Amino acid sequence: MLTESMQINSGHQSMIHDIKYDYYGDKLASCGSDGYINVYDVSKKQQVGQIKIRDSPLFSLCWSHPRFGNVLATSSYDGEISIYKEQKEWIKVASFQNEVSVNCVQFMPRELLLACGTSDGFVILLDNNKNWDVDHKWQAHESTIHGLCWNQDGSLLATCSADKLIKVWEFTNNNKPQLKYTIQSHLDVVKDVQFHPLENNILVSGGDDGRLRTHRIDDDNIVEIQVIDFHISIWRIAFNMLGNLLTINGENNGQSQIQTLKQENNFQYSKIDCD
Amino acid sequence: MLLKTTQGNMSVWSNLKSQSNLLVSAVNDQLGAQLQFNSFNLGQKNTSTSIIGTISCKDAVTCLAWENFAQETYPMGLVAAGTSEGYVALYDANSAINQEEESCVSIIDQLYEGPVNAIEFNEFKPNLIALGGQDVLIADIIKDIQNPQVFGPGNPNLHEDSSITAVSWNKKILHILASASQNGLTGVWDLRNNKPIFSFQDSSAISNKKVSLLWNPEIPTQIAVAYDDERAPELQIWDLRNPQGPSIVFSQIHKSGINSLSWCPNDHSLLLTGGRDGQVVCWNYKTQSVVSQEQLNFEIADLKWSKRVTSVYSISSVDGQTSIRSLPCGKEGYAPKWLKPPVGSVYAFDQMAAFKENNSAIQVYSINQSDPDNIFENFNAFCSIDADQNRIQFEIDKQHNQQYTQYWKLLNSVQKEDKKEYLATLGFSVKEITQQTENYTGKRHSKKDDQNKKKNQAPQRPAIDFATITDQDADSFFNDLTNQSINKQQQTNSSRNQDVEIFQSEQVSKNTNWNVGVEKIIKDNLIVGNYEGAIDCALKCGRSAEALLLAYSQSKEIFEQTMNTFLTTQTDYFLKNVLKHIVLKHPDEIAKNYELNTWKECAAMVLNSDNTGQFHKIMEQLGDRFIAERKDEFNALQCYILAMNGEKCIKILINHNKSLKELSEAIKLLIVIEAYSLQESELFARYFDSLILQFANYAIQHNQYLSAAYSLNFSSPDCQRALELLDLLYRGNHKERNIIQKIMDKPTFPFKYEQIKMGIVKQLSAQPVHAPNQPVSRPTRPAVNQHQDDHNVRQQIQQNQNQNTNSAAINNPFGPNVAKTADEQVPPPSKRPVQKPNPPVKPAPPPNQTKKQEAQNLQGPPFPNEPFRQEQQQPLVQPPPPPKHHMAPPPPPPQQQQFQSNQQQQFQPPLPQQPFQQQQHQPQITQQQQWQQEQQQQQQQQQQNQQQLFNQRTQQNPVLDNKQQIQQSKAVPPPPAPQRRGPPPPPKK
């Protein structure tokens, strides 16, 4: 089903930590330990942009919705969250300096509200409408937040942490995030959470316990609908456009592993062979 | 960074997955020692730990270890404490935490005369405990924990005359042990062969102080050694493969002796050292650099990384304070491994990109298309056909499923609107039946086609055509009928109305002698001129033909009365329910009672006898009966297709989504049904959109982007999700983008543009930004800002008045803020435009062109270029807004008043769709803002279009004559051409 088609020379001097396609899949941005963001045009197969952000490693990046033009947000180990937009060059629009490492950033779908997860367990919301001032900052977890994800309609934000918990935050009338659920089924650090791209209430998570867990968030409780043990430390989970494919990335004893699954009935995923 | 503080001059971390936030610290004082189990929550702001268990020891604790061992017996493992008196105590951590009286499991005594300086469990075999005191010992607790086997590592003793300060098991090879002694000597033991295999002594560091030692957890030949030596406070890494000297030496940072050493269990590049100078230094031995350096105000006695809590370590001071800290972010920019994702992947359409650790190349994978049962191939072929009749023919030729073939044949007859076609589809051959009849009667019954048409067109035919039946024929015909009725009557025992009883009470008279019996009475009546009496008698005795002949000879009234009596008193089902209504010209009555099994006969008869334009209504009734009486959707759908009732069709087809195959068939049918449907229906549009979205999702999941785009092209312009998908498919980077761009027009960007604001970055503050008082509500947030939000949009519109490329998009009412509430607060829906050309009228244009036209109708005029890729902060000098089309957004309101009414508009229930009702509304809403009226005008225009369509159809097709009348009666005179800025049109009557 998956076949290797081409390789892109990332141009990074050291490890890559995150890659993201833009909305239309034309551009692929990557960031890494060298503090650069590189942007490639996938069709032209060439690098079309390079931004030196920090001297510190960049852990995460995120494209905005195209209705704002080409906008990228990124976060670094030394705690800077920065937002860039492409004019003739990439220019810095805003930045925020946090005390500790910021590990993950994601824009609310279709909006310029950036959620960021920090190493000391805080979630920071930066809001374009407040000229990128902090909208909210709260202690979401006891320790390092490794991943966060908005659901499609932006009503829920899931965060996962080294404290082994997943928390689901709901944004209700007073704009204030409220803890809706805590999921404590993982036995070890939870590294990533992802909402299903079509279903606002399907959430998958994975972490150091090697388990990929699928949860259904109902109005009054959370149901775990599938657990698969991969026996590797899961770092990243990615859905395809409509969620019928899901890839987990992990490592085991220094060996990177990638496994793709396909969606069956009722959001059950099953492994498929790929090259 | 300081997190928590507690007591103790040494500590050890839990290795439990489930209880990683547990630390045992040893608090020594004059009275002895206490082991404290500290639990902590890093999420809480206070810096104290909670002591959840304690163990009292009578002697000072000099070294500590904690390892999981025999999980069933010791669920939280064993804590081993070496003491100043030369024995080791083993404690059950679980019973200590549960405050049980005796948590001590074993005392291993008589080991040393002096203190136990070092203790470590073997990670592979935790029953093996390495001990360092006067010399190196190993205690094996596997057989008897209370009387463990104690033995030395072998001979000769490397550390003669010097006491041991550190022991360390190799982290990869379980039988290799290292030890270090005060004289600076490090030895490596092979316990399998019970002898030392390696030793080295750093010449510069000979003192009588502590040497710390740890194996590299990653590379089993490497060992780290740190010296508590003021003259040379060094951290060295030795590699046994290179015994001449240390491979790496870190020096110059610590000012005083290094007292403790910890190798990071979660990032093997990192080592932590603590010195008497109060410095805590994190080293990256791989890059040979300092990751972080922290100056504390006390002498450090002990320091340990947490085994499972990343970036956290404990530090104990010589004076008995223990703190829990986290690794500060270093200047060097080295991020610890637990924060750095080493792998990742991301999808876009039919590709996936992935990166792996230590590889600067990003691998792109392509994902295959899949097409189960060639569903998408067929769908694409179907959609690429330009005219509906050709699509129908395509399906009739290709379709394998009889059920669907039947639907398509019906659609074919609907499309051709030819009676013969209808009859053939229903299973009746005019030719065949005529032939049979001619064979039986020996007469020619077949009419010429033109004659037939003429009759159909004639509005008032005589009620009965007697010319085609002779008296004899009629007589025998009626006799037969009467006989049948009698038979039937005998079978059924139903009660009867008194009025009609007389006609059934007697047998048919066989008498040919008109001078006796009833015949005589009839004759007598005729003689005396009492014709009505004669008719009644004739009817009663079964001489129906005579009765009717008599009645006919009298007057129209008498004849009709007689015929009525005759028909209503029949018990024969066919006569009573079918023939009667054919004769009486009540085709709708036929459908009410017709045997459903043979509904096609009914349809055919209605088709033939109908001259009141009720065919479609009757078919709908039949379909309703199938649903109500039998839940038979197959036949109901056939009826609804003949009824050309899109709404009823889709109510059935909405459930045809159990499989991709079913869904694709339903979509294809609905594409054509929509074209021929007589009614505009909001429900149809909504249901159809939902099916289209389902199908498009399937198609995208199979990477069939063309199919998805084709199907989405048929969605209604109100369906925001469809517009978004279409935009995504048109502009997105996938294998079928070129094809889609070739055959479709560029869709409008379906989102509201917004400019990003500048934050606190000084060099860019001069950039033009929006006025700061422009809050824009987020989709999840409540609509408290709605007012201002709209205001924003309006401002933008005004700003961009002359911005041709952008204004349509900014005006777009389907921006995300609207999208969120679209379900609840639908503005008056603009009707689905009549987009399909009427096939028989226009010559079929080439496929591409048609496609484009449709797309244009659907999506409005395309942008001249891609505005969202433009620099948004360029000066905006643009041509005037594009002409209005059905998706046109509200025009810029000149006054605040209009803006308010627009607000109202948003919260109004949807306006009724019928033009009549709208007109009734209009006088009351003269104050309403322009754009609502515009929308009405649009609807009226569409009405007009629809009207034209009907006219075209009906002109061509006499069968449908009556529709025109119906439509005309409903139709509204077209409004004056709408003007964007003119005064509102006067209220209509």
Tab-separated table of C-alpha atoms in Angstrom, chain B residues 55 89-92 95 101-107 146:
chain	number	residue	atom	x	y	z
B	55	ILE	CA	12.057	2.573	58.640
B	89	ALA	CA	19.762	-4.653	56.092
B	90	LEU	CA	17.135	-5.595	53.491
B	91	TYR	CA	13.695	-4.049	53.829
B	92	ASP	CA	10.420	-4.772	52.138
B	95	SER	CA	5.447	-3.178	54.239
B	101	GLU	CA	5.645	-3.375	62.178
B	102	GLU	CA	8.418	-5.438	60.754
B	103	SER	CA	9.609	-4.430	57.349
B	104	CYS	CA	13.115	-5.777	57.738
B	105	VAL	CA	13.425	-8.930	55.686
B	106	SER	CA	16.984	-9.854	56.340
B	107	ILE	CA	20.200	-8.718	58.024
B	146	GLN	CA	17.815	-14.621	55.462
